[in-house]
mmCIF file of C-alpha atoms in Angstrom:
data_model
loop_
_atom_site.group_PDB
_atom_site.id
_atom_site.type_symbol
_atom_site.label_atom_id
_atom_site.label_comp_id
_atom_site.label_asym_id
_atom_site.label_seq_id
_atom_site.Cartn_x
_atom_site.Cartn_y
_atom_site.Cartn_z
ATOM 1 C CA UNK A 1 -95.816 -136.236 -77.466
ATOM 2 C CA UNK A 2 -93.711 -138.320 -75.119
ATOM 3 C CA UNK A 3 -95.121 -138.511 -71.582
ATOM 4 C CA UNK A 4 -92.910 -139.707 -68.749
ATOM 5 C CA UNK A 5 -94.783 -141.265 -65.851
ATOM 6 C CA UNK A 6 -93.240 -141.443 -62.414
ATOM 7 C CA UNK A 7 -94.649 -143.891 -59.913
ATOM 8 C CA UNK A 8 -93.390 -143.387 -56.368
ATOM 9 C CA UNK A 9 -93.863 -144.815 -52.920
ATOM 10 C CA UNK A 10 -94.152 -141.859 -50.547
ATOM 11 C CA UNK A 11 -92.908 -142.168 -46.961
ATOM 12 C CA UNK A 12 -94.357 -139.605 -44.560
ATOM 13 C CA UNK A 13 -93.510 -139.266 -40.823
ATOM 14 C CA UNK A 14 -96.424 -140.202 -38.593
ATOM 15 C CA UNK A 15 -95.708 -137.346 -36.150
ATOM 16 C CA UNK A 16 -96.438 -133.739 -37.059
ATOM 17 C CA UNK A 17 -93.081 -132.697 -35.604
ATOM 18 C CA UNK A 18 -90.798 -135.724 -35.958
ATOM 19 C CA UNK A 19 -87.454 -135.822 -34.175
ATOM 20 C CA UNK A 20 -84.182 -136.038 -36.031
ATOM 21 C CA UNK A 21 -83.864 -139.664 -35.002
ATOM 22 C CA UNK A 22 -87.279 -140.434 -36.498
ATOM 23 C CA UNK A 23 -86.311 -138.728 -39.756
ATOM 24 C CA UNK A 24 -83.039 -140.652 -39.949
ATOM 25 C CA UNK A 25 -84.911 -143.929 -39.427
ATOM 26 C CA UNK A 26 -87.051 -143.172 -42.512
ATOM 27 C CA UNK A 27 -84.153 -142.187 -44.789
ATOM 28 C CA UNK A 28 -82.518 -145.498 -45.804
ATOM 29 C CA UNK A 29 -83.209 -146.468 -49.409
ATOM 30 C CA UNK A 30 -85.022 -143.304 -50.543
ATOM 31 C CA UNK A 31 -84.392 -141.932 -54.042
ATOM 32 C CA UNK A 32 -85.728 -138.452 -53.353
ATOM 33 C CA UNK A 33 -86.041 -136.282 -50.270
ATOM 34 C CA UNK A 34 -88.615 -133.526 -49.728
ATOM 35 C CA UNK A 35 -87.246 -131.446 -46.849
ATOM 36 C CA UNK A 36 -89.592 -129.148 -44.940
ATOM 37 C CA UNK A 37 -87.647 -128.096 -41.829
ATOM 38 C CA UNK A 38 -85.349 -125.063 -41.865
ATOM 39 C CA UNK A 39 -84.402 -125.745 -38.230
ATOM 40 C CA UNK A 40 -83.137 -129.295 -38.753
ATOM 41 C CA UNK A 41 -79.831 -129.578 -40.603
ATOM 42 C CA UNK A 42 -79.729 -131.545 -43.834
ATOM 43 C CA UNK A 43 -76.115 -132.612 -43.566
ATOM 44 C CA UNK A 44 -73.757 -135.522 -44.204
ATOM 45 C CA UNK A 45 -75.459 -137.609 -41.520
ATOM 46 C CA UNK A 46 -78.794 -137.388 -43.354
ATOM 47 C CA UNK A 47 -77.214 -138.078 -46.734
ATOM 48 C CA UNK A 48 -75.335 -141.081 -45.408
ATOM 49 C CA UNK A 49 -78.559 -142.390 -43.855
ATOM 50 C CA UNK A 50 -80.333 -142.127 -47.211
ATOM 51 C CA UNK A 51 -77.689 -144.089 -49.083
ATOM 52 C CA UNK A 52 -75.882 -143.809 -52.426
ATOM 53 C CA UNK A 53 -79.056 -144.213 -54.495
ATOM 54 C CA UNK A 54 -80.348 -140.759 -53.421
ATOM 55 C CA UNK A 55 -80.900 -138.770 -56.634
ATOM 56 C CA UNK A 56 -82.614 -135.509 -55.712
ATOM 57 C CA UNK A 57 -83.530 -133.216 -52.805
ATOM 58 C CA UNK A 58 -86.132 -130.495 -52.766
ATOM 59 C CA UNK A 59 -86.840 -127.869 -50.103
ATOM 60 C CA UNK A 60 -90.236 -126.342 -49.348
ATOM 61 C CA UNK A 61 -88.528 -123.017 -48.679
ATOM 62 C CA UNK A 62 -86.441 -120.310 -50.301
ATOM 63 C CA UNK A 63 -83.336 -120.241 -48.094
ATOM 64 C CA UNK A 64 -80.840 -123.095 -48.224
ATOM 65 C CA UNK A 65 -78.968 -122.322 -44.990
ATOM 66 C CA UNK A 66 -80.175 -125.579 -43.429
ATOM 67 C CA UNK A 67 -78.402 -127.603 -46.124
ATOM 68 C CA UNK A 68 -74.767 -128.609 -46.489
ATOM 69 C CA UNK A 69 -74.688 -127.465 -50.114
ATOM 70 C CA UNK A 70 -70.982 -128.246 -50.540
ATOM 71 C CA UNK A 71 -71.590 -131.865 -49.601
ATOM 72 C CA UNK A 72 -74.441 -132.059 -52.112
ATOM 73 C CA UNK A 73 -72.201 -130.679 -54.853
ATOM 74 C CA UNK A 74 -69.529 -133.188 -53.922
ATOM 75 C CA UNK A 75 -72.045 -136.023 -54.269
ATOM 76 C CA UNK A 76 -73.636 -134.605 -57.417
ATOM 77 C CA UNK A 77 -77.126 -134.414 -55.907
ATOM 78 C CA UNK A 78 -79.313 -131.594 -57.302
ATOM 79 C CA UNK A 79 -81.126 -129.323 -54.843
ATOM 80 C CA UNK A 80 -84.432 -127.588 -55.471
ATOM 81 C CA UNK A 81 -85.886 -124.653 -53.537
ATOM 82 C CA UNK A 82 -88.694 -122.089 -53.925
ATOM 83 C CA UNK A 83 -87.211 -118.654 -54.703
ATOM 84 C CA UNK A 84 -89.379 -115.623 -55.558
ATOM 85 C CA UNK A 85 -92.662 -117.266 -54.510
ATOM 86 C CA UNK A 86 -92.585 -115.926 -50.894
ATOM 87 C CA UNK A 87 -91.443 -112.415 -51.837
ATOM 88 C CA UNK A 88 -94.805 -110.655 -51.746
ATOM 89 C CA UNK A 89 -96.127 -112.157 -48.520
ATOM 90 C CA UNK A 90 -92.836 -111.717 -46.659
ATOM 91 C CA UNK A 91 -92.565 -108.102 -47.782
ATOM 92 C CA UNK A 92 -96.147 -107.436 -46.645
ATOM 93 C CA UNK A 93 -95.332 -108.749 -43.181
ATOM 94 C CA UNK A 94 -92.158 -106.660 -43.097
ATOM 95 C CA UNK A 95 -94.154 -103.504 -43.752
ATOM 96 C CA UNK A 96 -96.679 -104.486 -41.091
ATOM 97 C CA UNK A 97 -93.910 -104.951 -38.542
ATOM 98 C CA UNK A 98 -92.462 -101.594 -39.523
ATOM 99 C CA UNK A 99 -95.751 -99.827 -38.829
ATOM 100 C CA UNK A 100 -96.335 -101.555 -35.504
ATOM 101 C CA UNK A 101 -92.815 -101.091 -34.152
ATOM 102 C CA UNK A 102 -92.314 -97.585 -35.484
ATOM 103 C CA UNK A 103 -95.561 -96.185 -34.166
ATOM 104 C CA UNK A 104 -95.517 -98.042 -30.849
ATOM 105 C CA UNK A 105 -99.069 -99.290 -31.261
ATOM 106 C CA UNK A 106 -98.708 -101.919 -28.532
ATOM 107 C CA UNK A 107 -97.631 -99.459 -25.851
ATOM 108 C CA UNK A 108 -98.795 -96.079 -27.116
ATOM 109 C CA UNK A 109 -101.015 -95.636 -24.070
ATOM 110 C CA UNK A 110 -97.956 -95.493 -21.828
ATOM 111 C CA UNK A 111 -96.268 -92.791 -23.856
ATOM 112 C CA UNK A 112 -98.253 -90.428 -26.025
ATOM 113 C CA UNK A 113 -95.067 -89.392 -27.785
ATOM 114 C CA UNK A 114 -94.171 -92.965 -28.781
ATOM 115 C CA UNK A 115 -95.596 -92.576 -32.291
ATOM 116 C CA UNK A 116 -93.315 -91.176 -34.934
ATOM 117 C CA UNK A 117 -94.034 -90.321 -38.541
ATOM 118 C CA UNK A 118 -92.525 -92.649 -41.131
ATOM 119 C CA UNK A 119 -92.510 -89.862 -43.682
ATOM 120 C CA UNK A 120 -89.065 -88.497 -44.375
ATOM 121 C CA UNK A 121 -87.277 -91.461 -42.755
ATOM 122 C CA UNK A 122 -84.131 -93.007 -44.149
ATOM 123 C CA UNK A 123 -84.702 -96.717 -44.648
ATOM 124 C CA UNK A 124 -81.893 -99.262 -44.873
ATOM 125 C CA UNK A 125 -82.342 -102.681 -46.467
ATOM 126 C CA UNK A 126 -79.691 -105.292 -45.746
ATOM 127 C CA UNK A 127 -79.930 -107.675 -48.679
ATOM 128 C CA UNK A 128 -81.476 -106.240 -51.843
ATOM 129 C CA UNK A 129 -82.582 -109.440 -53.538
ATOM 130 C CA UNK A 130 -86.153 -110.342 -54.414
ATOM 131 C CA UNK A 131 -87.680 -109.701 -50.995
ATOM 132 C CA UNK A 132 -85.620 -106.569 -50.391
ATOM 133 C CA UNK A 133 -86.767 -105.120 -53.694
ATOM 134 C CA UNK A 134 -90.447 -105.838 -52.973
ATOM 135 C CA UNK A 135 -90.025 -104.098 -49.599
ATOM 136 C CA UNK A 136 -88.590 -101.093 -51.456
ATOM 137 C CA UNK A 137 -91.580 -101.191 -53.799
ATOM 138 C CA UNK A 138 -94.014 -101.230 -50.865
ATOM 139 C CA UNK A 139 -92.194 -98.273 -49.277
ATOM 140 C CA UNK A 140 -92.904 -96.014 -52.241
ATOM 141 C CA UNK A 141 -96.307 -95.134 -50.801
ATOM 142 C CA UNK A 142 -94.939 -93.917 -47.449
ATOM 143 C CA UNK A 143 -93.231 -90.701 -48.598
ATOM 144 C CA UNK A 144 -89.969 -91.803 -47.019
ATOM 145 C CA UNK A 145 -86.879 -89.674 -47.426
ATOM 146 C CA UNK A 146 -84.459 -92.169 -48.956
ATOM 147 C CA UNK A 147 -83.618 -95.862 -49.275
ATOM 148 C CA UNK A 148 -80.164 -97.288 -48.698
ATOM 149 C CA UNK A 149 -79.225 -100.892 -49.373
ATOM 150 C CA UNK A 150 -76.091 -102.933 -48.891
ATOM 151 C CA UNK A 151 -74.860 -106.116 -50.447
ATOM 152 C CA UNK A 152 -71.967 -107.455 -52.457
ATOM 153 C CA UNK A 153 -72.838 -105.489 -55.577
ATOM 154 C CA UNK A 154 -74.948 -102.555 -56.694
ATOM 155 C CA UNK A 155 -78.235 -103.605 -58.293
ATOM 156 C CA UNK A 156 -79.588 -102.181 -61.543
ATOM 157 C CA UNK A 157 -83.133 -102.615 -60.198
ATOM 158 C CA UNK A 158 -82.354 -100.109 -57.421
ATOM 159 C CA UNK A 159 -82.893 -97.215 -59.826
ATOM 160 C CA UNK A 160 -86.604 -98.043 -60.001
ATOM 161 C CA UNK A 161 -86.916 -97.372 -56.282
ATOM 162 C CA UNK A 162 -84.440 -94.494 -56.066
ATOM 163 C CA UNK A 163 -82.365 -96.679 -53.744
ATOM 164 C CA UNK A 164 -78.687 -95.990 -53.142
ATOM 165 C CA UNK A 165 -75.982 -98.594 -52.637
ATOM 166 C CA UNK A 166 -74.080 -98.060 -49.386
ATOM 167 C CA UNK A 167 -71.632 -99.851 -47.158
ATOM 168 C CA UNK A 168 -73.022 -101.731 -44.183
ATOM 169 C CA UNK A 169 -71.407 -99.186 -41.858
ATOM 170 C CA UNK A 170 -72.982 -96.234 -43.656
ATOM 171 C CA UNK A 171 -76.373 -97.921 -43.687
ATOM 172 C CA UNK A 172 -76.228 -98.486 -39.924
ATOM 173 C CA UNK A 173 -75.236 -94.894 -39.194
ATOM 174 C CA UNK A 174 -77.832 -93.209 -41.407
ATOM 175 C CA UNK A 175 -80.941 -95.398 -41.240
ATOM 176 C CA UNK A 176 -84.015 -94.719 -39.122
ATOM 177 C CA UNK A 177 -85.547 -98.067 -40.092
ATOM 178 C CA UNK A 178 -83.506 -101.156 -41.004
ATOM 179 C CA UNK A 179 -84.879 -104.266 -42.694
ATOM 180 C CA UNK A 180 -82.913 -107.516 -42.663
ATOM 181 C CA UNK A 181 -83.734 -109.475 -45.819
ATOM 182 C CA UNK A 182 -80.424 -111.161 -46.622
ATOM 183 C CA UNK A 183 -79.755 -114.910 -46.626
ATOM 184 C CA UNK A 184 -78.077 -116.562 -43.667
ATOM 185 C CA UNK A 185 -74.546 -117.691 -44.496
ATOM 186 C CA UNK A 186 -71.059 -117.566 -43.012
ATOM 187 C CA UNK A 187 -70.782 -113.862 -43.840
ATOM 188 C CA UNK A 188 -74.105 -112.795 -42.328
ATOM 189 C CA UNK A 189 -74.295 -115.041 -39.253
ATOM 190 C CA UNK A 190 -74.152 -112.709 -36.236
ATOM 191 C CA UNK A 191 -73.901 -109.670 -38.517
ATOM 192 C CA UNK A 192 -75.948 -107.563 -36.115
ATOM 193 C CA UNK A 193 -73.776 -107.755 -33.022
ATOM 194 C CA UNK A 194 -72.980 -105.280 -30.244
ATOM 195 C CA UNK A 195 -70.740 -103.289 -32.550
ATOM 196 C CA UNK A 196 -73.494 -102.994 -35.147
ATOM 197 C CA UNK A 197 -76.083 -101.867 -32.591
ATOM 198 C CA UNK A 198 -73.636 -99.304 -31.226
ATOM 199 C CA UNK A 199 -73.320 -97.845 -34.716
ATOM 200 C CA UNK A 200 -77.097 -97.440 -35.153
ATOM 201 C CA UNK A 201 -79.152 -94.400 -34.226
ATOM 202 C CA UNK A 202 -80.739 -94.535 -30.778
ATOM 203 C CA UNK A 203 -84.045 -93.787 -32.528
ATOM 204 C CA UNK A 204 -83.661 -96.587 -35.084
ATOM 205 C CA UNK A 205 -85.892 -99.637 -35.379
ATOM 206 C CA UNK A 206 -84.867 -103.063 -36.648
ATOM 207 C CA UNK A 207 -87.075 -105.430 -38.644
ATOM 208 C CA UNK A 208 -85.901 -109.016 -39.189
ATOM 209 C CA UNK A 209 -87.845 -111.148 -41.665
ATOM 210 C CA UNK A 210 -84.851 -113.265 -42.739
ATOM 211 C CA UNK A 211 -83.180 -115.655 -40.276
ATOM 212 C CA UNK A 212 -82.782 -115.283 -36.531
ATOM 213 C CA UNK A 213 -79.084 -116.157 -36.474
ATOM 214 C CA UNK A 214 -78.232 -113.015 -38.464
ATOM 215 C CA UNK A 215 -78.822 -111.146 -35.202
ATOM 216 C CA UNK A 216 -76.859 -111.755 -32.003
ATOM 217 C CA UNK A 217 -79.877 -112.159 -29.739
ATOM 218 C CA UNK A 218 -78.127 -111.249 -26.490
ATOM 219 C CA UNK A 219 -76.781 -108.099 -28.126
ATOM 220 C CA UNK A 220 -80.276 -107.235 -29.389
ATOM 221 C CA UNK A 221 -81.812 -107.673 -25.938
ATOM 222 C CA UNK A 222 -79.112 -105.484 -24.439
ATOM 223 C CA UNK A 223 -79.669 -102.801 -27.108
ATOM 224 C CA UNK A 224 -83.442 -102.791 -26.562
ATOM 225 C CA UNK A 225 -83.202 -102.701 -22.755
ATOM 226 C CA UNK A 226 -80.623 -99.926 -22.702
ATOM 227 C CA UNK A 227 -82.294 -97.771 -25.342
ATOM 228 C CA UNK A 228 -79.348 -98.246 -27.670
ATOM 229 C CA UNK A 229 -82.002 -98.710 -30.379
ATOM 230 C CA UNK A 230 -85.658 -97.737 -30.242
ATOM 231 C CA UNK A 231 -87.491 -100.977 -31.053
ATOM 232 C CA UNK A 232 -87.469 -104.221 -33.018
ATOM 233 C CA UNK A 233 -89.966 -106.253 -35.018
ATOM 234 C CA UNK A 234 -89.076 -109.920 -35.403
ATOM 235 C CA UNK A 235 -90.604 -112.599 -37.582
ATOM 236 C CA UNK A 236 -87.709 -114.886 -36.783
ATOM 237 C CA UNK A 237 -85.415 -115.467 -33.808
ATOM 238 C CA UNK A 238 -82.510 -117.766 -33.022
ATOM 239 C CA UNK A 239 -84.493 -120.483 -31.195
ATOM 240 C CA UNK A 240 -87.893 -121.310 -32.683
ATOM 241 C CA UNK A 241 -90.372 -121.724 -31.180
ATOM 242 C CA UNK A 242 -89.361 -118.932 -28.818
ATOM 243 C CA UNK A 243 -88.803 -120.303 -25.300
ATOM 244 C CA UNK A 244 -91.568 -119.097 -22.942
ATOM 245 C CA UNK A 245 -88.988 -117.572 -20.614
ATOM 246 C CA UNK A 246 -87.271 -115.579 -23.367
ATOM 247 C CA UNK A 247 -86.445 -112.069 -22.257
ATOM 248 C CA UNK A 248 -87.700 -110.795 -25.602
ATOM 249 C CA UNK A 249 -91.258 -111.356 -24.354
ATOM 250 C CA UNK A 250 -90.635 -108.964 -21.468
ATOM 251 C CA UNK A 251 -89.623 -106.005 -23.632
ATOM 252 C CA UNK A 252 -92.350 -103.528 -24.527
ATOM 253 C CA UNK A 253 -90.277 -102.246 -27.455
ATOM 254 C CA UNK A 254 -90.051 -105.668 -29.129
ATOM 255 C CA UNK A 255 -92.771 -107.194 -31.313
ATOM 256 C CA UNK A 256 -92.491 -110.904 -32.176
ATOM 257 C CA UNK A 257 -94.605 -112.949 -34.581
ATOM 258 C CA UNK A 258 -94.109 -116.711 -35.051
ATOM 259 C CA UNK A 259 -92.336 -116.845 -38.423
ATOM 260 C CA UNK A 260 -95.411 -115.940 -40.451
ATOM 261 C CA UNK A 261 -93.702 -114.453 -43.508
ATOM 262 C CA UNK A 262 -94.850 -117.173 -45.900
ATOM 263 C CA UNK A 263 -98.031 -118.028 -44.003
ATOM 264 C CA UNK A 264 -100.637 -117.210 -46.594
ATOM 265 C CA UNK A 265 -102.554 -120.038 -48.268
ATOM 266 C CA UNK A 266 -101.581 -118.935 -51.743
ATOM 267 C CA UNK A 267 -97.893 -118.687 -50.893
ATOM 268 C CA UNK A 268 -97.698 -121.990 -49.044
ATOM 269 C CA UNK A 269 -99.642 -123.809 -51.783
ATOM 270 C CA UNK A 270 -97.389 -122.425 -54.530
ATOM 271 C CA UNK A 271 -94.250 -123.294 -52.562
ATOM 272 C CA UNK A 272 -95.485 -126.860 -52.001
ATOM 273 C CA UNK A 273 -96.309 -127.368 -55.676
ATOM 274 C CA UNK A 274 -92.952 -125.971 -56.782
ATOM 275 C CA UNK A 275 -91.103 -128.179 -54.296
ATOM 276 C CA UNK A 276 -92.860 -131.307 -55.555
ATOM 277 C CA UNK A 277 -92.231 -130.367 -59.194
ATOM 278 C CA UNK A 278 -88.568 -129.815 -58.382
ATOM 279 C CA UNK A 279 -88.337 -133.262 -56.824
ATOM 280 C CA UNK A 280 -90.140 -135.006 -59.686
ATOM 281 C CA UNK A 281 -87.822 -133.392 -62.242
ATOM 282 C CA UNK A 282 -84.804 -134.369 -60.169
ATOM 283 C CA UNK A 283 -85.940 -137.990 -60.007
ATOM 284 C CA UNK A 284 -86.317 -137.931 -63.798
ATOM 285 C CA UNK A 285 -82.781 -136.565 -64.142
ATOM 286 C CA UNK A 286 -84.225 -133.351 -65.574
ATOM 287 C CA UNK A 287 -83.296 -129.794 -64.589
ATOM 288 C CA UNK A 288 -85.535 -128.613 -61.773
ATOM 289 C CA UNK A 289 -87.797 -125.566 -62.316
ATOM 290 C CA UNK A 290 -86.022 -123.894 -59.380
ATOM 291 C CA UNK A 291 -82.684 -125.622 -58.996
ATOM 292 C CA UNK A 292 -80.179 -124.142 -56.583
ATOM 293 C CA UNK A 293 -76.895 -123.333 -58.283
#
């Protein structure tokens, strides 16, 4: 059996939260890049700083919205990521946020009628990929009325969950609970704007476990303050960490957690191992176990 050994010098930032300038200073001459920040853009500036010898990039995350993927394709640099691994833990958090926001557990003492049964609700899932489907699986035990989902195409897997494909407009109008589990891209950035909130039920709740920029934050605040929608549960917002003076903190009908979707030891460990394996394969000019297409 032929065994290929790979000996590497590993450069690690000395600060826990290095600045972009510090990252750029470490880039020149590297052959591989393990990228851990979804907030910092991996763009042409970073690639130019690395140099022409750069052979592979690997992300310790599922989404690739922080990466200029077109520039990578142009340069012929393979990109690894960690799809499917976070699905279970992110879906679990989504269900937890649904329960807290729907039943008003944080402010039930102020309004004894703030709790509402989940049973019989119509649930909308925006983005019916891996995470969206696990959310639908988790919902089977709640005796909900129906599941709607929207996306580019109908999914064969939807039949297992008795989920119906719908337009975005129909999903907004009919859903009592809406989960955002789609990727952030040019089509979904700002998808939930004032027009979208106006189309939702006044009793609806919104759960975002995807990316903050999918929601127009000022429009969300306005909808929550005015009662245009009932409540929101957010694992992600536009600016992270959330500024201390954010108006979201002042709203009793908004629950925020600090991007904890993947924050289980098992999930983070598996994502880290996959990311390293992706990078090693890329440096060997082999196909990565999870190579972004």
